[in-house]
Amino acid sequence: MTAVAGTAKTLAESAYLRIRDAIRGGALPPGTRLRFAELQDLCGMSVTPVREALTRLTAEGFTTLEENRGYRVAPLSIEELWDIARSRQLIEGEALRLSIAKGGADWEGALVSAHHLMKRIARTTQQAPTVVDEDWNHRHTVFHRSLILACGSPILLSISEGLYDRADRYRRLSWAIPDNPRAIEEEHELIFKSALARDAEAAVTYLRVHYERTAQQVEAFLLNKAQPDVSI
Amino acid sequence: MTAVAGTAKTLAESAYLRIRDAIRGGALPPGTRLRFAELQDLCGMSVTPVREALTRLTAEGFTTLEENRGYRVAPLSIEELWDIARSRQLIEGEALRLSIAKGGADWEGALVSAHHLMKRIARTTQQAPTVVDEDWNHRHTVFHRSLILACGSPILLSISEGLYDRADRYRRLSWAIPDNPRAIEEEHELIFKSALARDAEAAVTYLRVHYERTAQQVEAFLLNKAQPDVSI
DNA sequence: AGACCGCATATTTTCGAAAATACTTGACGC
DNA sequence: GCGTCAAGTATTTTCGAAAATATGCGGTCT
């Protein structure tokens, strides 16, 4: 499970966080059948809050529901990978443009801070994931979010957040790649500097490149290891 | 309630549809407190499926939740009106572009059909809404959906659908305007013809104009009658 | 042998009530 | 007079079990 624990004010919410993180972290692989009995067990609560959690997760695309036949972890596919990437290019691209146009000193400050914090942790490329990387992942999330935070559109923000979370499941796959040749830090750097310099077009271009490369990398991984548990 | 009735395979889904349509139709005005007792009464079922419905509606932006303090119908605001309009211009605009590029003969056929069906019903401007207009509204929905149906992106489609539904609450406000000066039919016509002619840029431009005007009209309405029940 | 039916089992969905939490009201102390 | 606390009420949240629905299995009939 990720950082937060005591933040849930309700059992339903805690179940939501637990299950969502289990899905994102890969503990519940794509396609896994989600039986209430097991989830109740996992979360230590009755069926009602678990059900509520799954309803939310389904609305957000993490799980699927066949009525009267149960929930499953939503499958991963190369089509969806690209659909997510393209949609993010469009939506976060515009949000970034707006953010650069509208953001004030406070926005710049938060952005600089987020970028610094992310750079400060060298991503431990060789280690097992879900340990040290969980920390890096959080800072990465904050960085991307702070890029578009000043866009002034709650809707674009919430859509972006949702797509980021969905992309997370794919992104984590690339962590499993032994030696990662990509210079992610550099890509971040380019986006960051352009944004700070208020060069919206450059920043948006670099952001799009960033998502394009991420998708390409994950695609390569999926094509190579055509694992039985990952439905293509 | 709208068209569908027997389509719900589950009580939770039927509650979802009922409540959602009550919100969209204005029977449950913005800000209304949603007590479980009343909703159980309205839907004729126990608390569990009602709760599930509200969870979904909240994920989709129709209702809001304050934990342990209940649900409310999400408020309407001029800011959100424009946020929705701008987001739709961006997202549906791109979806339309893609649809025009990728759509085949089947797409064209469905589009022509949808447009025809919509034109066939003269919108009864002076009558009370929710009676005849409900039919027009449905055809209008189908028309807009069929424009972008061939875009090839499930994500853009589902986002568009969500935004369309949210916009619906605002759009209905303009139905209350006594004599509606706007030539909506013409705007539809322009979009439709450009799309058929595969002139993506024109079609997208007209679509954006269409959403801009709709928002302007609703904004004027909201500013005029600063009703007590509509929080600005 | 193969398809179809019906029973037993597994699982989801819904219920009605209990527990937890928030709100109201009125009394008390300062 | 005014804020604070407490008991009672209203409401949400959670539970555990019943009802509804799907699944698997074994037997029968062709």
Short mmCIF file of C-alpha atoms (C1' of nucleotides) in Angstrom, two decimals:
data_model
loop_
_atom_site.label_atom_id
_atom_site.label_comp_id
_atom_site.label_asym_id
_atom_site.label_seq_id
_atom_site.Cartn_x
_atom_site.Cartn_y
_atom_site.Cartn_z
CA MET A 1 0.00 0.00 0.00
CA THR A 2 1.09 3.56 -0.67
CA ALA A 3 1.67 6.38 1.73
CA VAL A 4 -1.70 7.31 3.15
CA ALA A 5 -3.31 5.21 5.80
CA GLY A 6 -5.07 7.22 8.48
CA THR A 7 -6.53 9.62 5.96
CA ALA A 8 -9.64 7.55 5.36
CA LYS A 9 -12.63 8.85 7.29
CA THR A 10 -14.74 5.92 6.36
CA LEU A 11 -14.30 2.20 5.89
CA ALA A 12 -15.49 2.48 2.33
CA GLU A 13 -12.77 4.95 1.53
CA SER A 14 -10.09 2.87 3.17
CA ALA A 15 -11.23 -0.11 1.13
CA TYR A 16 -11.13 2.03 -1.98
CA LEU A 17 -7.55 3.08 -1.31
CA ARG A 18 -6.43 -0.41 -0.39
CA ILE A 19 -7.88 -2.11 -3.41
CA ARG A 20 -6.85 0.64 -5.79
CA ASP A 21 -3.27 0.49 -4.60
CA ALA A 22 -3.29 -3.28 -4.78
CA ILE A 23 -4.35 -3.00 -8.40
CA ARG A 24 -1.85 -0.30 -9.24
CA GLY A 25 0.95 -2.10 -7.46
CA GLY A 26 0.28 -5.29 -9.32
CA ALA A 27 -0.74 -7.35 -6.31
CA LEU A 28 -4.02 -7.84 -8.12
CA PRO A 29 -3.05 -8.51 -11.74
CA PRO A 30 -5.27 -7.56 -14.68
CA GLY A 31 -8.22 -9.85 -15.14
CA THR A 32 -8.21 -11.11 -11.57
CA ARG A 33 -11.64 -11.98 -10.36
CA LEU A 34 -12.55 -9.90 -7.32
CA ARG A 35 -14.70 -11.91 -4.98
CA PHE A 36 -16.34 -10.11 -2.12
CA ALA A 37 -15.41 -12.81 0.35
CA GLU A 38 -11.72 -12.36 -0.38
CA LEU A 39 -11.83 -8.59 -0.39
CA GLN A 40 -13.73 -8.52 2.88
CA ASP A 41 -10.98 -10.67 4.21
CA LEU A 42 -8.25 -8.44 2.81
CA CYS A 43 -9.81 -5.26 4.10
CA GLY A 44 -11.19 -6.62 7.33
CA MET A 45 -14.71 -5.32 6.93
CA SER A 46 -18.16 -6.28 5.81
CA VAL A 47 -19.42 -6.40 2.25
CA THR A 48 -21.05 -2.97 2.12
CA PRO A 49 -17.96 -0.75 2.15
CA VAL A 50 -16.12 -3.12 -0.18
CA ARG A 51 -18.97 -2.90 -2.60
CA GLU A 52 -18.87 0.86 -2.47
CA ALA A 53 -15.16 0.81 -3.18
CA LEU A 54 -15.65 -1.36 -6.24
CA THR A 55 -18.41 0.90 -7.52
CA ARG A 56 -16.03 3.83 -7.38
CA LEU A 57 -13.14 1.91 -8.90
CA THR A 58 -15.34 0.81 -11.76
CA ALA A 59 -16.43 4.38 -12.44
CA GLU A 60 -12.76 5.26 -12.63
CA GLY A 61 -11.78 2.42 -14.93
CA PHE A 62 -9.74 0.27 -12.55
CA THR A 63 -12.23 -2.54 -12.43
CA THR A 64 -15.01 -3.87 -14.59
CA LEU A 65 -18.41 -5.16 -13.65
CA GLU A 66 -20.58 -7.78 -15.24
CA GLU A 67 -23.89 -7.43 -13.53
CA ASN A 68 -24.68 -10.30 -11.20
CA ARG A 69 -21.44 -11.93 -12.25
CA GLY A 70 -18.89 -10.03 -10.32
CA TYR A 71 -16.05 -7.59 -10.59
CA ARG A 72 -12.65 -8.04 -12.19
CA VAL A 73 -9.46 -6.06 -12.33
CA ALA A 74 -9.65 -4.17 -15.62
CA PRO A 75 -7.41 -5.75 -18.25
CA LEU A 76 -4.41 -3.98 -19.71
CA SER A 77 -4.06 -3.72 -23.44
CA ILE A 78 -1.78 -2.03 -25.90
CA GLU A 79 -4.78 -0.26 -27.39
CA GLU A 80 -5.67 1.22 -24.04
CA LEU A 81 -2.06 2.11 -23.37
CA TRP A 82 -2.04 4.28 -26.45
CA ASP A 83 -5.50 5.59 -25.88
CA ILE A 84 -4.43 6.80 -22.46
CA ALA A 85 -1.21 8.28 -23.81
CA ARG A 86 -2.95 10.15 -26.62
CA SER A 87 -5.67 11.42 -24.36
CA ARG A 88 -3.11 12.68 -21.90
CA GLN A 89 -1.19 14.41 -24.65
CA LEU A 90 -4.33 16.26 -25.59
CA ILE A 91 -5.74 17.06 -22.18
CA GLU A 92 -2.66 17.56 -20.06
CA GLY A 93 -1.08 19.39 -22.94
CA GLU A 94 -3.83 21.95 -22.91
CA ALA A 95 -3.84 22.08 -19.13
CA LEU A 96 -0.11 22.78 -19.16
CA ARG A 97 -0.57 25.53 -21.71
CA LEU A 98 -3.19 27.14 -19.52
CA SER A 99 -1.13 26.67 -16.41
CA ILE A 100 1.83 28.41 -17.97
CA ALA A 101 -0.38 31.26 -19.09
CA LYS A 102 -2.14 31.72 -15.78
CA GLY A 103 0.26 30.51 -13.13
CA GLY A 104 1.68 33.04 -10.70
CA ALA A 105 4.66 33.10 -8.40
CA ASP A 106 3.04 30.58 -6.06
CA TRP A 107 2.67 28.13 -8.92
CA GLU A 108 6.30 28.57 -9.94
CA GLY A 109 7.39 28.03 -6.38
CA ALA A 110 5.43 24.83 -5.96
CA LEU A 111 6.71 23.57 -9.29
CA VAL A 112 10.34 24.26 -8.48
CA SER A 113 9.90 22.54 -5.16
CA ALA A 114 8.22 19.49 -6.64
CA HIS A 115 10.89 19.16 -9.30
CA HIS A 116 13.65 19.46 -6.79
CA LEU A 117 12.17 16.86 -4.50
CA MET A 118 11.82 14.44 -7.36
CA LYS A 119 15.36 14.91 -8.60
CA ARG A 120 16.69 14.51 -5.10
CA ILE A 121 15.84 10.84 -5.05
CA ALA A 122 17.80 8.87 -7.54
CA ARG A 123 15.39 6.27 -8.81
CA THR A 124 16.76 2.94 -7.68
CA THR A 125 16.74 1.24 -11.00
CA GLN A 126 17.89 -2.17 -9.98
CA GLN A 127 15.97 -2.77 -6.80
CA ALA A 128 12.69 -4.51 -6.41
CA PRO A 129 9.84 -2.10 -6.95
CA THR A 130 7.19 -1.11 -4.40
CA VAL A 131 9.85 -0.36 -1.80
CA VAL A 132 12.05 2.62 -2.49
CA ASP A 133 10.39 3.46 -5.77
CA GLU A 134 7.11 4.03 -4.01
CA ASP A 135 8.60 7.19 -2.62
CA TRP A 136 9.93 8.31 -5.99
CA ASN A 137 6.59 7.53 -7.54
CA HIS A 138 4.83 9.83 -5.16
CA ARG A 139 7.15 12.71 -5.94
CA HIS A 140 6.76 12.01 -9.62
CA THR A 141 3.00 12.25 -9.19
CA VAL A 142 3.31 15.54 -7.38
CA PHE A 143 5.62 16.91 -10.06
CA HIS A 144 3.28 16.11 -12.90
CA ARG A 145 0.33 17.43 -10.99
CA SER A 146 2.02 20.67 -10.10
CA LEU A 147 2.81 21.31 -13.74
CA ILE A 148 -0.85 21.74 -14.56
CA LEU A 149 -2.11 22.87 -11.19
CA ALA A 150 -2.59 26.49 -12.22
CA CYS A 151 -4.63 25.70 -15.32
CA GLY A 152 -7.76 27.00 -13.65
CA SER A 153 -9.94 24.16 -14.84
CA PRO A 154 -11.13 21.74 -12.16
CA ILE A 155 -12.46 19.48 -14.88
CA LEU A 156 -9.22 19.18 -16.82
CA LEU A 157 -7.42 18.66 -13.54
CA SER A 158 -9.61 15.86 -12.38
CA ILE A 159 -9.57 14.15 -15.76
CA SER A 160 -5.78 14.42 -15.80
CA GLU A 161 -5.57 12.95 -12.36
CA GLY A 162 -7.76 10.05 -13.38
CA LEU A 163 -5.68 9.36 -16.48
CA TYR A 164 -2.47 9.62 -14.51
CA ASP A 165 -3.71 6.97 -12.15
CA ARG A 166 -4.75 4.71 -14.97
CA ALA A 167 -1.40 5.22 -16.67
CA ASP A 168 0.30 4.28 -13.44
CA ARG A 169 -0.60 0.63 -13.91
CA TYR A 170 1.24 0.62 -17.22
CA ARG A 171 4.12 2.76 -16.09
CA ARG A 172 4.95 0.33 -13.33
CA LEU A 173 5.44 -2.40 -15.88
CA SER A 174 8.44 -0.55 -17.24
CA TRP A 175 10.01 -0.55 -13.79
CA ALA A 176 10.49 -4.23 -14.19
CA ILE A 177 12.78 -3.67 -17.13
CA PRO A 178 16.31 -4.61 -15.98
CA ASP A 179 18.44 -1.79 -17.27
CA ASN A 180 16.37 1.11 -18.29
CA PRO A 181 18.02 2.98 -21.13
CA ARG A 182 15.71 5.96 -21.04
CA ALA A 183 16.70 9.33 -19.67
CA ILE A 184 13.47 10.14 -17.93
CA GLU A 185 15.14 12.72 -15.77
CA GLU A 186 16.16 14.62 -18.86
CA GLU A 187 12.66 14.59 -20.26
CA HIS A 188 11.36 15.97 -17.00
CA GLU A 189 14.07 18.57 -17.02
CA LEU A 190 13.08 19.80 -20.46
CA ILE A 191 9.43 20.12 -19.54
CA PHE A 192 10.30 21.80 -16.28
CA LYS A 193 12.64 24.37 -17.74
CA SER A 194 10.32 25.29 -20.60
CA ALA A 195 7.43 25.70 -18.20
CA LEU A 196 9.45 27.95 -15.93
CA ALA A 197 10.61 29.96 -18.95
CA ARG A 198 6.92 30.34 -19.87
CA ASP A 199 7.56 28.79 -23.23
CA ALA A 200 4.24 27.03 -23.51
CA GLU A 201 4.73 25.53 -26.94
CA ALA A 202 8.06 23.98 -26.05
CA ALA A 203 6.76 22.70 -22.75
CA VAL A 204 3.73 21.09 -24.35
CA THR A 205 5.89 19.53 -27.02
CA TYR A 206 8.25 18.04 -24.46
CA LEU A 207 5.32 16.78 -22.43
CA ARG A 208 3.91 15.05 -25.47
CA VAL A 209 7.27 13.52 -26.27
CA HIS A 210 7.51 12.33 -22.69
CA TYR A 211 4.19 10.50 -22.90
CA GLU A 212 4.99 9.15 -26.33
CA ARG A 213 8.25 7.62 -25.13
CA THR A 214 6.70 6.21 -22.01
CA ALA A 215 4.05 4.49 -24.07
CA GLN A 216 6.62 3.18 -26.53
CA GLN A 217 8.68 1.73 -23.75
CA VAL A 218 5.73 0.00 -22.12
CA GLU A 219 4.56 -1.24 -25.50
CA ALA A 220 7.95 -2.79 -26.18
CA PHE A 221 7.81 -4.49 -22.82
CA LEU A 222 4.34 -5.86 -23.43
CA LEU A 223 5.24 -7.13 -26.88
CA ASN A 224 8.42 -8.83 -25.69
CA LYS A 225 7.14 -10.73 -22.75
CA ALA A 226 3.76 -11.87 -23.95
CA GLN A 227 3.06 -13.08 -20.46
CA PRO A 228 0.09 -15.34 -19.89
CA ASP A 229 -1.24 -13.14 -17.09
CA VAL A 230 -1.20 -9.97 -19.15
CA SER A 231 -3.90 -10.04 -21.74
CA ILE A 232 -2.85 -8.22 -24.85
CA MET B 1 -37.85 9.84 -15.83
CA THR B 2 -36.38 9.46 -19.30
CA ALA B 3 -36.85 6.71 -21.80
CA VAL B 4 -35.28 3.62 -20.29
CA ALA B 5 -37.01 1.69 -17.60
CA GLY B 6 -36.68 -2.06 -17.96
CA THR B 7 -33.04 -1.80 -18.97
CA ALA B 8 -31.76 -1.92 -15.41
CA LYS B 9 -30.56 -5.37 -14.46
CA THR B 10 -30.07 -4.42 -10.88
CA LEU B 11 -31.83 -2.28 -8.31
CA ALA B 12 -28.70 -0.21 -7.86
CA GLU B 13 -28.67 0.64 -11.54
CA SER B 14 -32.32 1.55 -11.59
CA ALA B 15 -31.75 3.84 -8.61
CA TYR B 16 -28.81 5.37 -10.43
CA LEU B 17 -30.90 6.13 -13.50
CA ARG B 18 -33.84 7.43 -11.50
CA ILE B 19 -31.83 9.78 -9.35
CA ARG B 20 -29.64 10.94 -12.19
CA ASP B 21 -32.64 11.79 -14.32
CA ALA B 22 -34.32 13.54 -11.42
CA ILE B 23 -31.22 15.69 -11.06
CA ARG B 24 -30.91 16.37 -14.77
CA GLY B 25 -34.59 17.11 -15.13
CA GLY B 26 -34.53 19.59 -12.28
CA ALA B 27 -36.81 17.66 -9.97
CA LEU B 28 -33.91 17.68 -7.54
CA PRO B 29 -32.50 21.22 -7.76
CA PRO B 30 -28.83 22.02 -7.16
CA GLY B 31 -27.84 21.95 -3.53
CA THR B 32 -30.71 19.73 -2.45
CA ARG B 33 -29.82 17.53 0.43
CA LEU B 34 -30.21 13.87 -0.49
CA ARG B 35 -31.36 11.88 2.50
CA PHE B 36 -31.34 8.15 2.25
CA ALA B 37 -34.77 7.83 3.81
CA GLU B 38 -36.33 9.97 1.08
CA LEU B 39 -34.45 8.31 -1.75
CA GLN B 40 -35.36 4.86 -0.51
CA ASP B 41 -38.91 6.05 -0.56
CA LEU B 42 -38.59 7.49 -4.05
CA CYS B 43 -36.94 4.40 -5.47
CA GLY B 44 -38.83 1.85 -3.44
CA MET B 45 -35.83 -0.07 -2.22
CA SER B 46 -33.46 -0.47 0.66
CA VAL B 47 -30.49 1.72 1.48
CA THR B 48 -27.79 -0.41 -0.14
CA PRO B 49 -28.62 0.11 -3.82
CA VAL B 50 -29.39 3.78 -3.23
CA ARG B 51 -26.01 4.20 -1.66
CA GLU B 52 -24.37 2.55 -4.60
CA ALA B 53 -26.19 4.88 -6.96
CA LEU B 54 -24.97 7.94 -5.06
CA THR B 55 -21.42 6.65 -5.10
CA ARG B 56 -21.55 6.44 -8.86
CA LEU B 57 -23.25 9.79 -9.26
CA THR B 58 -20.61 11.41 -7.10
CA ALA B 59 -17.82 9.90 -9.17
CA GLU B 60 -19.51 11.43 -12.20
CA GLY B 61 -19.98 14.87 -10.71
CA PHE B 62 -23.75 14.92 -10.28
CA THR B 63 -23.66 14.84 -6.52
CA THR B 64 -21.23 15.74 -3.79
CA LEU B 65 -20.38 13.94 -0.60
CA GLU B 66 -19.28 15.24 2.74
CA GLU B 67 -18.22 12.18 4.62
CA ASN B 68 -20.58 11.24 7.39
CA ARG B 69 -22.64 14.29 6.57
CA GLY B 70 -24.53 13.21 3.54
CA TYR B 71 -24.91 13.74 -0.15
CA ARG B 72 -26.18 16.79 -2.02
CA VAL B 73 -27.07 17.57 -5.57
CA ALA B 74 -23.98 19.22 -7.02
CA PRO B 75 -24.40 22.98 -7.32
CA LEU B 76 -24.45 24.78 -10.63
CA SER B 77 -22.16 27.71 -11.19
CA ILE B 78 -21.16 29.96 -14.01
CA GLU B 79 -17.56 28.93 -13.52
CA GLU B 80 -18.44 25.29 -13.97
CA LEU B 81 -20.64 26.12 -16.94
CA TRP B 82 -17.65 27.59 -18.73
CA ASP B 83 -15.30 24.93 -17.51
CA ILE B 84 -17.55 22.29 -19.02
CA ALA B 85 -17.94 24.24 -22.25
CA ARG B 86 -14.21 24.79 -22.68
CA SER B 87 -13.40 21.20 -21.84
CA ARG B 88 -15.91 19.99 -24.36
CA GLN B 89 -14.49 22.27 -27.02
CA LEU B 90 -11.11 20.71 -26.45
CA ILE B 91 -12.06 17.08 -26.07
CA GLU B 92 -15.04 16.70 -28.36
CA GLY B 93 -13.29 18.91 -30.85
CA GLU B 94 -10.42 16.47 -31.08
CA ALA B 95 -12.77 13.50 -31.05
CA LEU B 96 -14.67 15.00 -33.95
CA ARG B 97 -11.45 15.58 -35.87
CA LEU B 98 -10.50 11.95 -35.38
CA SER B 99 -13.96 10.73 -36.23
CA ILE B 100 -13.92 12.62 -39.52
CA ALA B 101 -10.52 11.20 -40.33
CA LYS B 102 -11.34 7.61 -39.45
CA GLY B 103 -15.07 7.25 -39.97
CA GLY B 104 -16.28 4.98 -42.76
CA ALA B 105 -19.50 4.60 -44.62
CA ASP B 106 -21.22 3.11 -41.58
CA TRP B 107 -20.36 6.17 -39.55
CA GLU B 108 -21.68 8.49 -42.23
CA GLY B 109 -24.87 6.51 -42.40
CA ALA B 110 -25.49 6.62 -38.67
CA LEU B 111 -24.72 10.32 -38.63
CA VAL B 112 -27.11 11.14 -41.44
CA SER B 113 -29.79 9.11 -39.75
CA ALA B 114 -29.28 10.76 -36.37
CA HIS B 115 -29.34 14.21 -37.90
CA HIS B 116 -32.47 13.47 -39.82
CA LEU B 117 -34.31 12.12 -36.81
CA MET B 118 -33.39 15.18 -34.80
CA LYS B 119 -34.51 17.62 -37.47
CA ARG B 120 -37.74 15.76 -37.91
CA ILE B 121 -39.02 16.86 -34.54
CA ALA B 122 -39.55 20.56 -34.32
CA ARG B 123 -38.52 21.47 -30.84
CA THR B 124 -41.65 22.67 -29.07
CA THR B 125 -40.28 25.91 -27.83
CA GLN B 126 -43.26 27.17 -25.90
CA GLN B 127 -44.43 24.04 -24.15
CA ALA B 128 -43.55 22.84 -20.74
CA PRO B 129 -40.34 20.85 -20.85
CA THR B 130 -39.92 17.22 -19.83
CA VAL B 131 -42.86 16.18 -22.02
CA VAL B 132 -42.30 16.55 -25.73
CA ASP B 133 -38.80 17.93 -25.40
CA GLU B 134 -37.64 14.78 -23.70
CA ASP B 135 -37.92 13.09 -27.03
CA TRP B 136 -36.03 15.83 -28.83
CA ASN B 137 -33.42 15.77 -26.15
CA HIS B 138 -32.77 12.12 -26.71
CA ARG B 139 -32.31 12.59 -30.44
CA HIS B 140 -30.05 15.53 -29.77
CA THR B 141 -27.95 13.31 -27.54
CA VAL B 142 -27.71 10.66 -30.22
CA PHE B 143 -26.74 13.23 -32.84
CA HIS B 144 -23.89 14.64 -30.81
CA ARG B 145 -22.71 11.21 -29.88
CA SER B 146 -22.75 9.94 -33.43
CA LEU B 147 -20.59 12.85 -34.53
CA ILE B 148 -17.66 11.54 -32.55
CA LEU B 149 -18.50 7.87 -32.51
CA ALA B 150 -15.84 6.91 -35.02
CA CYS B 151 -13.01 8.65 -33.21
CA GLY B 152 -11.55 5.32 -32.14
CA SER B 153 -10.82 6.41 -28.61
CA PRO B 154 -12.96 4.82 -25.92
CA ILE B 155 -11.50 7.24 -23.41
CA LEU B 156 -12.35 10.40 -25.32
CA LEU B 157 -15.78 8.97 -25.96
CA SER B 158 -16.54 8.22 -22.36
CA ILE B 159 -15.21 11.57 -21.19
CA SER B 160 -17.35 13.28 -23.81
CA GLU B 161 -20.37 11.38 -22.70
CA GLY B 162 -19.79 12.36 -19.11
CA LEU B 163 -19.38 16.00 -20.01
CA TYR B 164 -22.46 15.90 -22.19
CA ASP B 165 -24.50 14.63 -19.29
CA ARG B 166 -23.13 17.27 -16.97
CA ALA B 167 -23.82 19.95 -19.55
CA ASP B 168 -27.36 18.69 -19.81
CA ARG B 169 -28.26 20.19 -16.45
CA TYR B 170 -27.26 23.60 -17.71
CA ARG B 171 -28.72 23.20 -21.17
CA ARG B 172 -32.13 22.51 -19.73
CA LEU B 173 -32.10 25.86 -18.03
CA SER B 174 -32.17 27.56 -21.40
CA TRP B 175 -35.33 25.65 -22.30
CA ALA B 176 -37.11 27.78 -19.77
CA ILE B 177 -36.36 30.89 -21.78
CA PRO B 178 -39.68 32.08 -23.29
CA ASP B 179 -38.77 32.89 -26.87
CA ASN B 180 -35.50 31.45 -27.81
CA PRO B 181 -33.79 33.61 -30.38
CA ARG B 182 -31.04 31.16 -31.19
CA ALA B 183 -30.91 29.16 -34.38
CA ILE B 184 -29.68 25.94 -32.89
CA GLU B 185 -30.83 23.96 -35.88
CA GLU B 186 -28.58 26.02 -38.08
CA GLU B 187 -25.59 25.43 -35.87
CA HIS B 188 -26.23 21.71 -36.00
CA GLU B 189 -26.62 21.91 -39.73
CA LEU B 190 -23.23 23.56 -40.14
CA ILE B 191 -21.47 20.97 -38.03
CA PHE B 192 -23.27 18.17 -39.77
CA LYS B 193 -22.52 19.31 -43.30
CA SER B 194 -18.88 20.01 -42.61
CA ALA B 195 -18.46 16.61 -41.01
CA LEU B 196 -20.04 14.87 -43.95
CA ALA B 197 -17.88 16.90 -46.33
CA ARG B 198 -14.88 15.66 -44.30
CA ASP B 199 -13.85 19.22 -43.62
CA ALA B 200 -12.49 18.61 -40.15
CA GLU B 201 -11.32 22.13 -39.43
CA ALA B 202 -14.64 23.67 -40.33
CA ALA B 203 -16.59 21.08 -38.41
CA VAL B 204 -14.49 21.55 -35.29
CA THR B 205 -14.82 25.30 -35.54
CA TYR B 206 -18.58 25.09 -35.81
CA LEU B 207 -18.72 22.67 -32.93
CA ARG B 208 -16.75 25.07 -30.79
CA VAL B 209 -19.00 27.94 -31.78
CA HIS B 210 -22.00 25.81 -30.91
CA TYR B 211 -20.73 25.17 -27.39
CA GLU B 212 -19.66 28.75 -26.97
CA ARG B 213 -23.11 30.04 -27.82
CA THR B 214 -24.87 27.50 -25.66
CA ALA B 215 -22.76 28.56 -22.71
CA GLN B 216 -23.36 32.23 -23.41
CA GLN B 217 -27.06 31.69 -23.52
CA VAL B 218 -27.16 29.78 -20.26
CA GLU B 219 -24.89 32.35 -18.66
CA ALA B 220 -27.24 35.15 -19.64
CA PHE B 221 -30.10 33.22 -18.15
CA LEU B 222 -28.27 32.61 -14.91
CA LEU B 223 -27.22 36.24 -14.62
CA ASN B 224 -30.70 37.56 -15.29
CA LYS B 225 -32.72 35.48 -12.93
CA ALA B 226 -30.46 35.28 -9.93
CA GLN B 227 -32.84 32.78 -8.46
CA PRO B 228 -32.49 31.89 -4.81
CA ASP B 229 -32.41 28.18 -5.55
CA VAL B 230 -29.63 28.44 -8.10
CA SER B 231 -26.38 29.20 -6.42
CA ILE B 232 -24.19 31.35 -8.61
"C1'" DA C 1 -21.58 -40.40 -27.08
"C1'" DG C 2 -23.72 -36.03 -26.59
"C1'" DA C 3 -27.04 -32.66 -25.37
"C1'" DC C 4 -30.42 -31.28 -21.95
"C1'" DC C 5 -32.47 -30.88 -17.49
"C1'" DG C 6 -32.51 -30.21 -12.43
"C1'" DC C 7 -30.36 -30.08 -8.09
"C1'" DA C 8 -26.55 -28.51 -5.06
"C1'" DT C 9 -23.18 -24.98 -4.52
"C1'" DA C 10 -20.92 -20.57 -5.01
"C1'" DT C 11 -21.45 -15.69 -5.42
"C1'" DT C 12 -23.63 -11.46 -5.95
"C1'" DT C 13 -27.25 -8.40 -4.56
"C1'" DT C 14 -30.51 -6.67 -1.31
"C1'" DC C 15 -32.55 -6.21 3.12
"C1'" DG C 16 -33.51 -4.62 7.94
"C1'" DA C 17 -31.40 -3.47 11.91
"C1'" DA C 18 -27.31 -2.11 14.80
"C1'" DA C 19 -23.43 0.97 15.37
"C1'" DA C 20 -21.27 5.24 14.60
"C1'" DT C 21 -21.46 9.90 13.73
"C1'" DA C 22 -23.46 14.46 13.36
"C1'" DC C 23 -27.05 17.78 14.72
"C1'" DT C 24 -30.49 20.06 17.98
"C1'" DT C 25 -32.13 21.65 22.04
"C1'" DG C 26 -32.19 23.04 26.57
"C1'" DA C 27 -30.03 23.51 30.93
"C1'" DC C 28 -26.21 25.08 33.51
"C1'" DG C 29 -22.25 27.88 34.92
"C1'" DC C 30 -19.70 32.03 34.39
"C1'" DG D 1 -26.45 37.54 28.68
"C1'" DC D 2 -23.59 34.10 26.49
"C1'" DG D 3 -20.89 30.28 25.67
"C1'" DT D 4 -20.45 25.29 26.92
"C1'" DC D 5 -21.78 20.91 27.81
"C1'" DA D 6 -25.00 16.86 27.66
"C1'" DA D 7 -28.82 14.24 26.46
"C1'" DG D 8 -31.88 13.17 22.85
"C1'" DT D 9 -32.82 12.98 17.94
"C1'" DA D 10 -31.71 12.56 13.12
"C1'" DT D 11 -28.79 10.57 9.69
"C1'" DT D 12 -25.13 8.16 7.79
"C1'" DT D 13 -22.37 4.05 7.81
"C1'" DT D 14 -21.65 -0.72 8.64
"C1'" DC D 15 -23.02 -5.30 9.70
"C1'" DG D 16 -24.74 -10.15 9.21
"C1'" DA D 17 -28.00 -12.71 7.13
"C1'" DA D 18 -31.66 -13.56 3.55
"C1'" DA D 19 -32.92 -13.42 -1.27
"C1'" DA D 20 -31.72 -13.60 -5.98
"C1'" DT D 21 -28.80 -15.00 -9.46
"C1'" DA D 22 -25.23 -17.61 -11.66
"C1'" DT D 23 -22.22 -21.87 -11.84
"C1'" DG D 24 -20.96 -26.64 -11.72
"C1'" DC D 25 -22.17 -31.45 -11.56
"C1'" DG D 26 -24.44 -35.73 -12.22
"C1'" DG D 27 -27.95 -38.17 -14.27
"C1'" DT D 28 -31.21 -39.13 -17.91
"C1'" DC D 29 -32.86 -39.52 -22.39
"C1'" DT D 30 -32.09 -39.83 -27.32
#
